[in-house]
XYZ file of C-alpha atoms in Angstrom:
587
model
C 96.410 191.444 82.933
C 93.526 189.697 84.544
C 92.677 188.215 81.262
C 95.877 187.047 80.982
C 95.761 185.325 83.944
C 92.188 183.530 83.574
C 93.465 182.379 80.964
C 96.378 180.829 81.923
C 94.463 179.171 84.483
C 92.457 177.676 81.922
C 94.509 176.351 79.757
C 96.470 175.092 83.584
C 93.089 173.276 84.398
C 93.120 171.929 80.626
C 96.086 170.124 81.237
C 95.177 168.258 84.220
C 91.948 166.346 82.601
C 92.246 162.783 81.223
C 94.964 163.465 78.680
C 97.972 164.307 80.799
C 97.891 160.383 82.174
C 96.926 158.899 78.966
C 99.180 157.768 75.890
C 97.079 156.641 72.902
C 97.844 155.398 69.645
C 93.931 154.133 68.849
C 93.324 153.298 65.401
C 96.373 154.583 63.260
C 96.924 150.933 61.814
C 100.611 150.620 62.483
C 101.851 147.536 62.004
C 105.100 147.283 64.700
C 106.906 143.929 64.292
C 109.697 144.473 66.269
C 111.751 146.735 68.393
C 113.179 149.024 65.404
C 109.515 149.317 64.446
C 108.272 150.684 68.090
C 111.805 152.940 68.794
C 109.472 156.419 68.843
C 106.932 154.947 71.268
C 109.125 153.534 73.329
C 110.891 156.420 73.805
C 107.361 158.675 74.466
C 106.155 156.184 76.669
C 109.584 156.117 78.689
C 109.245 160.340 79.007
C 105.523 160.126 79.893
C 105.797 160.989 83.556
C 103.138 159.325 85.787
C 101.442 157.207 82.878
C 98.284 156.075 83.824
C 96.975 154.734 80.574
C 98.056 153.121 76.717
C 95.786 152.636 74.117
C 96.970 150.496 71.420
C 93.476 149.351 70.000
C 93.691 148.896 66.013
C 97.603 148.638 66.178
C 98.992 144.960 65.201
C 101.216 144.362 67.939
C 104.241 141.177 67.211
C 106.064 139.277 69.807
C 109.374 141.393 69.670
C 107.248 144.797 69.513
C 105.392 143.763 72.618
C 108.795 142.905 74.594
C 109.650 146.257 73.410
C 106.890 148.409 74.697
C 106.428 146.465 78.245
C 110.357 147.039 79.044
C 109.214 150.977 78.802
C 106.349 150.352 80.821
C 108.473 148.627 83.386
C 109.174 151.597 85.602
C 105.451 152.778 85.060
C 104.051 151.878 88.890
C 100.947 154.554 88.159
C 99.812 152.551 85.070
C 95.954 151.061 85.594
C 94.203 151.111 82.373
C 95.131 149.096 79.619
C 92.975 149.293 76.090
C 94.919 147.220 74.220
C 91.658 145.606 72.272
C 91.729 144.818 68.760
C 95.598 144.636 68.405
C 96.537 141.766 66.945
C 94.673 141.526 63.631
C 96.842 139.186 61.344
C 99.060 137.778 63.795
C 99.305 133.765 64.622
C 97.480 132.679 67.110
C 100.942 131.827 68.884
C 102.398 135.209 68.718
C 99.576 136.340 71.108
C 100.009 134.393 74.429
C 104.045 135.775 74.855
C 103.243 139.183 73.638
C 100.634 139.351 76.610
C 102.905 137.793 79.109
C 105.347 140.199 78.122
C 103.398 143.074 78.635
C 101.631 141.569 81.763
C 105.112 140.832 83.383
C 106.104 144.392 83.127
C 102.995 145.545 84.506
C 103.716 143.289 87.630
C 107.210 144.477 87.958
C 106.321 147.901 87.450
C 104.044 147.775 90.543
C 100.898 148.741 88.197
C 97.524 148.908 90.186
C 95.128 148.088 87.129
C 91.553 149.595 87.187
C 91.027 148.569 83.362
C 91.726 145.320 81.541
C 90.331 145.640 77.986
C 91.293 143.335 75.294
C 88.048 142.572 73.174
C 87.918 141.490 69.758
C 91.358 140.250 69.968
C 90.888 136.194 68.750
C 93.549 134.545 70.732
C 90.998 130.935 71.806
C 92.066 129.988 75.384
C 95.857 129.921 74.883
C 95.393 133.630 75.044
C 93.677 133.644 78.414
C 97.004 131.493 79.299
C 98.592 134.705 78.099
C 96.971 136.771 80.997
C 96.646 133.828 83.447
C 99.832 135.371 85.725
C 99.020 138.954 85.506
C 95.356 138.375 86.793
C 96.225 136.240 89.699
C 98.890 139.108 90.692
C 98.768 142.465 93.029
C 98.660 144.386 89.535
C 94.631 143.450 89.524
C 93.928 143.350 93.014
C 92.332 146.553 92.068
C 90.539 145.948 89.265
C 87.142 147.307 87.887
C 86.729 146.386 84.480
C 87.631 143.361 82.771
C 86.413 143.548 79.354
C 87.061 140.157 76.793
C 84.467 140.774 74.040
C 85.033 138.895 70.998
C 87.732 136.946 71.781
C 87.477 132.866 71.256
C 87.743 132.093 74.415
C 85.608 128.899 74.636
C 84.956 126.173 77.583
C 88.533 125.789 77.956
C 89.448 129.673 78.170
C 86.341 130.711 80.287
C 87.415 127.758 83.061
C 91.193 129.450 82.648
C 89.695 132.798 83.247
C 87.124 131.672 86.197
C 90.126 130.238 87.967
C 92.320 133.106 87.995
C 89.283 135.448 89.360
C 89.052 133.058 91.773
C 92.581 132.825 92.645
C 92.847 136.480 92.859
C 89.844 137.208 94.849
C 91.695 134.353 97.535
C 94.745 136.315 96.893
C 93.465 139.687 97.458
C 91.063 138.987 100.003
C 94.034 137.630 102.196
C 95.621 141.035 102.045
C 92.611 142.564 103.342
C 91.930 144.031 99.322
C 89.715 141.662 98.182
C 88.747 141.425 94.709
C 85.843 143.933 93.927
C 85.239 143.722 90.036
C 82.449 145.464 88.671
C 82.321 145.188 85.196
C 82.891 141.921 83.107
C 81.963 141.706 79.430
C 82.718 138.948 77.406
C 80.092 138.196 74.808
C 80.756 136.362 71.423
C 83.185 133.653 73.488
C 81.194 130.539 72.772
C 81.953 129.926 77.095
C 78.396 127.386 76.980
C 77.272 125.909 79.718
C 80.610 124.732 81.277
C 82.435 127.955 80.976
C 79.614 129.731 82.174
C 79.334 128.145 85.254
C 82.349 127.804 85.632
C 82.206 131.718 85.404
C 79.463 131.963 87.695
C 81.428 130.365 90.684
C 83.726 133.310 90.636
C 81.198 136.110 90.035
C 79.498 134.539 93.271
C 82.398 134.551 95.204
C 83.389 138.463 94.743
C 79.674 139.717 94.797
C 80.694 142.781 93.976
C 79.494 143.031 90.032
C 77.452 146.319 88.596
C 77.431 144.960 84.750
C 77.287 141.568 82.938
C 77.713 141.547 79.458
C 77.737 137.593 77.936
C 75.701 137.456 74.438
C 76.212 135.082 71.937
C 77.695 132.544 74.400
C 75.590 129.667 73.471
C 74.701 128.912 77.533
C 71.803 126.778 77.509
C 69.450 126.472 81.103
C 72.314 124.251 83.092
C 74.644 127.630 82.790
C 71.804 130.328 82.543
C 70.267 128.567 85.821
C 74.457 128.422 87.144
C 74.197 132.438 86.113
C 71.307 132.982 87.694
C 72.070 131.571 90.998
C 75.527 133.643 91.531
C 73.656 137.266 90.537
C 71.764 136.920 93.877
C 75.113 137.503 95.345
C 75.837 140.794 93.205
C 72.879 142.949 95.124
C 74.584 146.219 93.329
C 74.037 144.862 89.574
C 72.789 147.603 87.199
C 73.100 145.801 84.034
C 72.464 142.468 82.618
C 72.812 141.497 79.333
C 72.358 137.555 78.243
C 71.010 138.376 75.154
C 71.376 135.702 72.153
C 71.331 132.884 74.365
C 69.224 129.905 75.447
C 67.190 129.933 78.422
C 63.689 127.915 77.411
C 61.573 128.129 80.412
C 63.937 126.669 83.265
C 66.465 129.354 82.919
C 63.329 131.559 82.474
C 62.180 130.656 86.276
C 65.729 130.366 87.694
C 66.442 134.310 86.592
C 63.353 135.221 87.642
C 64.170 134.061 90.912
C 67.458 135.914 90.752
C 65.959 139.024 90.007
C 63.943 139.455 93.423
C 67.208 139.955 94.713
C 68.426 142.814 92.605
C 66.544 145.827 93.653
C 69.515 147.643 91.429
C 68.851 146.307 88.078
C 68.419 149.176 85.569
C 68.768 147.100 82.482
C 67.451 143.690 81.444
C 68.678 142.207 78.215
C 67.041 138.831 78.016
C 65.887 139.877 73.874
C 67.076 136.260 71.738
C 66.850 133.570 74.594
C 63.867 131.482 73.934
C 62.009 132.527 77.444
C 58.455 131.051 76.274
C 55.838 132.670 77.235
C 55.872 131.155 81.126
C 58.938 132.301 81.001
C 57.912 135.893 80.725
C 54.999 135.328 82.760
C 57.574 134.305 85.367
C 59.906 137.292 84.595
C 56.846 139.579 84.485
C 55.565 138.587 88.485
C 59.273 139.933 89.934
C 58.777 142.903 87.753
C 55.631 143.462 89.235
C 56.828 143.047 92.811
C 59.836 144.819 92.389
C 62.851 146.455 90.673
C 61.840 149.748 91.380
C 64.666 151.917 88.815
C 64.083 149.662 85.851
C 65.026 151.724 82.928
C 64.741 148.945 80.198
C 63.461 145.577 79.573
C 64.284 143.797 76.743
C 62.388 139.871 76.034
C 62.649 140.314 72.423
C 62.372 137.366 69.666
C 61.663 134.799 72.779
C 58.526 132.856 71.572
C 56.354 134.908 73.655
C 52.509 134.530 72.732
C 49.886 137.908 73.340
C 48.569 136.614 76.985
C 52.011 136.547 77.825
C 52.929 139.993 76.375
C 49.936 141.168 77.828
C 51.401 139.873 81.634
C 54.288 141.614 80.896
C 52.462 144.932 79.587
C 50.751 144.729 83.437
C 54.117 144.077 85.147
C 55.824 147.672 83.979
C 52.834 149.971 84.044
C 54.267 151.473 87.236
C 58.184 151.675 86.910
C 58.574 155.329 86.673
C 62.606 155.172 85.340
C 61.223 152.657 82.325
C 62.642 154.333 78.903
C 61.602 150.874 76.940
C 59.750 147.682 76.518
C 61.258 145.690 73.521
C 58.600 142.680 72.657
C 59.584 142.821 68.854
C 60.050 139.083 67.357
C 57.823 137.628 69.484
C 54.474 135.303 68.305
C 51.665 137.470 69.196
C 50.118 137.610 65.589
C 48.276 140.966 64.125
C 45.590 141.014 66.614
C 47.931 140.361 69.601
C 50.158 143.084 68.543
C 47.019 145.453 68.348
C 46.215 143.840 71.777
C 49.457 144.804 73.201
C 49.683 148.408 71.996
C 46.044 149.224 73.192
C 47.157 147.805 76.725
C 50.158 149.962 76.686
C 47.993 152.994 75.286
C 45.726 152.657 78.115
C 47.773 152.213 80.681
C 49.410 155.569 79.603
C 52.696 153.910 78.543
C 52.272 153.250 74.661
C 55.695 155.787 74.196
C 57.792 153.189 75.862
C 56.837 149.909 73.896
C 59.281 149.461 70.762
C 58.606 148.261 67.114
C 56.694 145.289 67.173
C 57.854 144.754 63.081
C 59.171 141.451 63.322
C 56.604 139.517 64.832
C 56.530 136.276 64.018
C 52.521 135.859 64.047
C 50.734 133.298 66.031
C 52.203 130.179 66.641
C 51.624 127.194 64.263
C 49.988 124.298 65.009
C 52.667 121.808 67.052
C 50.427 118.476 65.756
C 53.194 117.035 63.237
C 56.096 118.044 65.360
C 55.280 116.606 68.321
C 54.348 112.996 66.056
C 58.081 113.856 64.905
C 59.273 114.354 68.729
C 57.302 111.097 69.683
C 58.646 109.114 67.072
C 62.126 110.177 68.472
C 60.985 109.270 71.417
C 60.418 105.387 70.722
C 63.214 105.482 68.576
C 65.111 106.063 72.100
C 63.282 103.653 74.003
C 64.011 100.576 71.877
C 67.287 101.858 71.712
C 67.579 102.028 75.268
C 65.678 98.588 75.285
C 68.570 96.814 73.219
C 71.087 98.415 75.775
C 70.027 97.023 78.672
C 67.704 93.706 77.790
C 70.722 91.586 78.746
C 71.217 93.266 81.861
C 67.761 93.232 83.396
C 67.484 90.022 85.244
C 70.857 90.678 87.038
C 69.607 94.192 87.980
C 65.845 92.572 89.379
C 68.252 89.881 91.361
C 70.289 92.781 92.930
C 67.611 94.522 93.747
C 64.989 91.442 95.135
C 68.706 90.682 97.505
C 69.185 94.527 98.660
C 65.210 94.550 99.653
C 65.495 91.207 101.943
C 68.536 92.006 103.763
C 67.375 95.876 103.768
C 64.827 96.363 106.304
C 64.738 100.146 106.369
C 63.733 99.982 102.425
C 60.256 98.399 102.315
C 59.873 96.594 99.140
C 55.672 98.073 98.843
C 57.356 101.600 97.959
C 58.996 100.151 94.851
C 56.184 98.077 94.135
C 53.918 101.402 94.392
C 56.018 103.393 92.593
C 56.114 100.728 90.111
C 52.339 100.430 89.844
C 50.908 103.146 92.150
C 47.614 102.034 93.848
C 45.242 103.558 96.267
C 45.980 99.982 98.867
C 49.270 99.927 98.278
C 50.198 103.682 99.360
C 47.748 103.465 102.534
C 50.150 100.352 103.424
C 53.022 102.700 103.559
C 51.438 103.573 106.733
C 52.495 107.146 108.351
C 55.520 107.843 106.776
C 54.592 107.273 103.419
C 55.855 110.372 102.210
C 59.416 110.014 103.820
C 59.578 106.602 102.019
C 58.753 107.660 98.671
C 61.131 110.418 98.461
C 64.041 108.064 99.675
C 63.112 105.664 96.922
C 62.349 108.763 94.526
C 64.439 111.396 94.222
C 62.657 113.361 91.774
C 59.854 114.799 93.497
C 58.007 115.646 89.885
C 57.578 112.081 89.351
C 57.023 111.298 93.119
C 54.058 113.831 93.142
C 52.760 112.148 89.932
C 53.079 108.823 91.239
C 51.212 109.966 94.565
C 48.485 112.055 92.742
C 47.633 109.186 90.673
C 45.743 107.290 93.403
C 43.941 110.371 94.483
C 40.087 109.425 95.051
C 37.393 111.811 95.633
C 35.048 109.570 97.275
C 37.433 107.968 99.559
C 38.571 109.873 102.449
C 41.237 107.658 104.047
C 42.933 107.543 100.350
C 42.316 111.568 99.507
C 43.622 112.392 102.913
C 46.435 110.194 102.190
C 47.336 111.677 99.089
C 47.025 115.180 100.230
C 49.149 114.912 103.638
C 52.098 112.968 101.549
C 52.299 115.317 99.232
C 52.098 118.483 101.549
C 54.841 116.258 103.204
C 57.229 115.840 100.297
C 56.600 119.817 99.101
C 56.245 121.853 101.891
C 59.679 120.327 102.951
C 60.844 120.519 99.526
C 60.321 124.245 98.876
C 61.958 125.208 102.590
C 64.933 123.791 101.406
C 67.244 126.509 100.198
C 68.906 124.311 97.609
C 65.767 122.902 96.000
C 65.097 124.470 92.447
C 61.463 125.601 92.591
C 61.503 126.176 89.359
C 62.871 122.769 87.781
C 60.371 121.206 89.706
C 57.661 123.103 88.068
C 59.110 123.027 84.627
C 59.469 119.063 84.591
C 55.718 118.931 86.336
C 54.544 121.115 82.528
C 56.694 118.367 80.939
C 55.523 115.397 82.562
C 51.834 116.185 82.104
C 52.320 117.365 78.349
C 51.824 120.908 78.282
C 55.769 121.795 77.043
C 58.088 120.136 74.975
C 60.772 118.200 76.781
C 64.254 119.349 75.934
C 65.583 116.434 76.899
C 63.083 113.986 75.159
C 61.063 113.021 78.449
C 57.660 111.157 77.614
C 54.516 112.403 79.143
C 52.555 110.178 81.977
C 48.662 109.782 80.958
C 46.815 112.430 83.208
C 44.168 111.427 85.415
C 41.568 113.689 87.202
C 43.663 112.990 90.229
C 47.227 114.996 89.457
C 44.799 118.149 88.828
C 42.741 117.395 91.825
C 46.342 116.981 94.130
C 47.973 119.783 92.002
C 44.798 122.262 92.768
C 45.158 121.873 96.426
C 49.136 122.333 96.592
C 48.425 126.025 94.063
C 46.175 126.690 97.503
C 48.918 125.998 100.272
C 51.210 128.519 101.741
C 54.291 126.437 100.682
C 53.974 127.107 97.376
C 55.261 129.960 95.803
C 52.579 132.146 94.347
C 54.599 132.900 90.794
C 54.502 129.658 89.904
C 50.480 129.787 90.496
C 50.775 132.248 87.083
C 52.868 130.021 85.057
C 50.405 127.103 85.795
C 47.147 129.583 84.926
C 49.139 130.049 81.504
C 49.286 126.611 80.302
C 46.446 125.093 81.826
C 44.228 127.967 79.910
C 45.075 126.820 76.457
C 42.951 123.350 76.616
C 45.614 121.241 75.681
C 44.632 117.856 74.048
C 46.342 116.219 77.079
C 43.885 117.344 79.547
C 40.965 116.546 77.371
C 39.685 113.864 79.611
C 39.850 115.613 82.615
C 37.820 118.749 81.694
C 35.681 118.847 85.034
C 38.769 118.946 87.388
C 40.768 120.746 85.054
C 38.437 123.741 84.832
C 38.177 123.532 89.023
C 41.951 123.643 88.894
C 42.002 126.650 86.606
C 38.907 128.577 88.947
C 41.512 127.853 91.846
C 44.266 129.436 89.793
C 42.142 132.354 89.577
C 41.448 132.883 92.671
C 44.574 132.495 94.519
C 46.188 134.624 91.793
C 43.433 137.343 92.718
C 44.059 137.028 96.671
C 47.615 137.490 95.889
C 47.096 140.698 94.106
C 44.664 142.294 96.744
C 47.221 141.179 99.308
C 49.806 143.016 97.950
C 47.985 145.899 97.022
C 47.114 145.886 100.433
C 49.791 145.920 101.934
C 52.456 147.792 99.863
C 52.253 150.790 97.610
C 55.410 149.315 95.552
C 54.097 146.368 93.990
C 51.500 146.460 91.217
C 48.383 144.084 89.810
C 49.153 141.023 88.162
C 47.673 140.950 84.928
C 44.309 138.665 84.770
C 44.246 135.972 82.366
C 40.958 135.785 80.428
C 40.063 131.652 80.778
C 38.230 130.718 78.458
């Protein structure tokens, strides 16, 4: 009798797992075109007492089927989790958007409190996000968790579609007192880019309340990455993110770097296929080191990453305790840099953790004919540019000659300066030299440059000069919590020829003075010590563009040292969490 009984209990307990809420018709291929084809589930999902969830992934689902099924689910006000992905293989791409607002109308009516959106791999381009506009600015998804859109076409147009109605319902929801609190969005293989990213990252900002971000194979570029980047800071409970298969080049490198000192959380990194560079990683590698305390796995995979940069990022991990993997695979650190890297892992106790390094791409080649290609492109532009505004160049000197004379706050010796910067004309400027230039020049990259230029050694009035305008223009710069740190130093690497431009920007000829001004500003409190690593990287590689300046660049690169080395005592000093920077060997 007692056996009878435990087992009747069992079998009781049996029946109240995940199966008594759940209705699923996953993967039997049925093809339902209209109501006579969807009588039998109809009819179960009309007797399914307090149905909580419907799978209809690898179904094709028509119009008049759909209208069908979401009249049953009508009177369903338990339903949250719909996995209707992959369910409209061979249908027109206008069949999808009423089928959805069918079902998503029902859903409304029925009073449904959704936990689980899923409708990957369903290609229905952005008139299918029109399709789900109304049910995700509704009550049904004031509760939602997951929102999952892999695979589906989306595009610019459908990721702005999408980032509105998140918005709309966080506004919605958070005026109930409900707000909004999603925590898992996938939606890789959308082709979003830069617009429907950041469009994206507006409303990710806004609910803060994100554990997982899955967007590979978007095509985002640094403009979205950086847009990205920017609204994880305000998701301090993310566990996973996963860009992979996107572009990031060194400037969305530094902005997610920056983003990741703020997400103590993060268990995963999936930055494998983005083009981080190697001061990229270096970047990536310092807020490793400093932080991120559970990091399970780090992925910078096929990114262009040379040894000394592997080699940073080697240092960065040697004391996450949680780290399952290092994935460096596809990267340019040649045979001997791959040996380099596993001995650094073997010796640091942590060779288990570092994947196959099989795909390595080998040292990089020499850049010499490419960048004759890139400067060729470059005049090509410039004449270009020349023809496009010859005609208009006297008008534009008259305009400007008449705003400087009736202008008195505008001093026409800063645009004669930063026209052709001398040491007499920027002690002229008088005390508030740097105030002047930075209202005349709103880059402050080309306003250091400009400054720096003039810098003399053996003149103290014009060193001092130098030196206090440019502490000016920074220090104020870097307080400011809107200034992008890390543009600033990316378009400094352009400007004196040690990266590529992206955008086709044409290096100034360095003098011994930008690496005499840019030496003392690595020294000052103001400037943030990461960036001190990225500099080291590039600096150490000789470049032909600093051939002239060998002196002060070698006094620049001892400075790099050192403050890199205070920086790592201090910190060891002062905190058992955070590890040693790597050392770069100079040679």
């Amino acid at each position: 009798m007692a056996t009878d009984i435990v087992a009747q209990l069992a079998n009781s307990l049996a029946k109240t797992g995940v199966e008594e809420v759940e209705l699923s018709y996953k993967g039997q291929g049925k093809k339902l075109d209209d109501a006579q084809s969807v009588e039998e589930m109809v009819k179960e999902i009309q007797d399914f007492e307090d149905l909580q969830a419907l799978r209809l992934e690898g179904n094709t689902v028509g119009v008049e089927a759909a209208k069908a099924i979401a009249k049953a689910l009508e009177t369903k006000s338990k339903f949250k989790r719909c996995y209707w992905s992959d369910m409209f293989t061979g249908r027109l791409r206008s069949e999808i958007p009423p089928a959805l607002n069918s079902l998503g109308d029902a859903l409304m009516l029925a009073g449904a409190k959704l936990t689980v959106l899923d409708l990957s791999d369903n290609a229905f381009g952005p008139d299918g996000v029109k399709g789900i506009e109304r049910l995700l600015k509704s009550t049904a998804c004031y509760t939602l968790q997951e929102l999952r859109l892999n695979n589906c076409g989306m595009g610019i147009g459908g990721g702005k579609i999408l980032a509105a109605s998140l918005i709309q319902c966080h506004k919605n929801s958070s005026a109930e007192g409900t707000p909004l609190g999603l925590k898992v969005f996938v939606a890789g293989r959308n082709r979003l880019e830069n617009d429907g990213a950041t469009a994206l990252a507006q409303a990710f900002q806004l609910m803060g309340s994100l554990e997982e971000v899955h967007m590979p194979q978007n095509g985002i570029n640094h403009p979205g990455v950086t847009a990205l980047a920017k609204a994880m800071q305000h998701n301090a409970g993310l566990r996973i993110l996963n860009l992979n298969d996107n572009t990031f080049t060194e400037k969305g490198a530094f902005a997610m770097a920056q983003a990741l000192k703020h997400l103590r959380s993060i268990q995963v990194i999936n930055f494998g296929d983005c083009l981080v560079r190697p001061a990229g990683a270096i970047a990536i590698a310092g807020t490793v080191s400093e932080g991120l305390p559970i990091l399970k796995e780090l992925n910078l995979s096929f990114g262009e990453i040379t040894e000394e940069a592997a080699l940073t990022v080697a240092q960065a991990v040697k004391d996450k305790d949680q780290l399952e993997k290092l994935d460096l695979n596809g990267n340019s650190l040649g045979e001997d840099g791959c040996k380099a890297l596993k001995d650094a892992m073997e010796a640091m106790n942590i060779g288990e953790l570092l994947g196959s390094l099989s795909d390595d791409e080998g040292e990089p080649e020499d850049d010499e004919d490419d960048d004759d290609d890139d400067d060729h492109d470059d005049d090509e532009e410039e004449d270009d540019e020349d023809v496009d505004v010859d005609e208009e160049e006297i008008e534009e000197e008259e305009e400007e000659e008449e705003e400087e004379e009736s202008n008195a706050s505008r001093p026409p010796d800063v645009s004669s300066f930063l026209s052709f910067p001398s040491p007499d004309k920027l002690l002229k400027l008088g005390a508030m030299r740097a105030m002047l230039i930075e209202q005349m020049c709103m880059k402050r990259a080309e306003a250091f440059l400009k400054i720096a230029s003039v810098y003399k050694e053996d003149n103290d009035d014009v060193k001092n000069a130098v030196l206090d305008s440019i502490d000016a223009l920074l220090k104020k710069a870097f307080s400011t919590p809107s200034f992008q740190g890390c543009n600033f130093v990316s378009t400094l690497l352009v400007l004196l020829g040690l990266i590529k431009s992206e955008d086709k920007v044409k290096p100034v000829l360095v003098v011994r003075g930008h690496l005499n001004a840019l030496e003392h500003v690595a020294s000052q409190d103001y400037f943030p010590k990461e960036y001190v690593d990225v500099l080291a990287v590039f600096l150490s590689r000789n470049p032909k563009a600093l051939e002239s300046c060998g002196n002060a660049r070698n006094s620049l690169l001892s400075t790099l040292q050192r403050v890199r080395s205070e920086d790592c005592g201090h910190t060891h000093t002062h905190t058992h969490t955070h590890t040693h920077r790597d050392k770069l060997n100079f040679d």
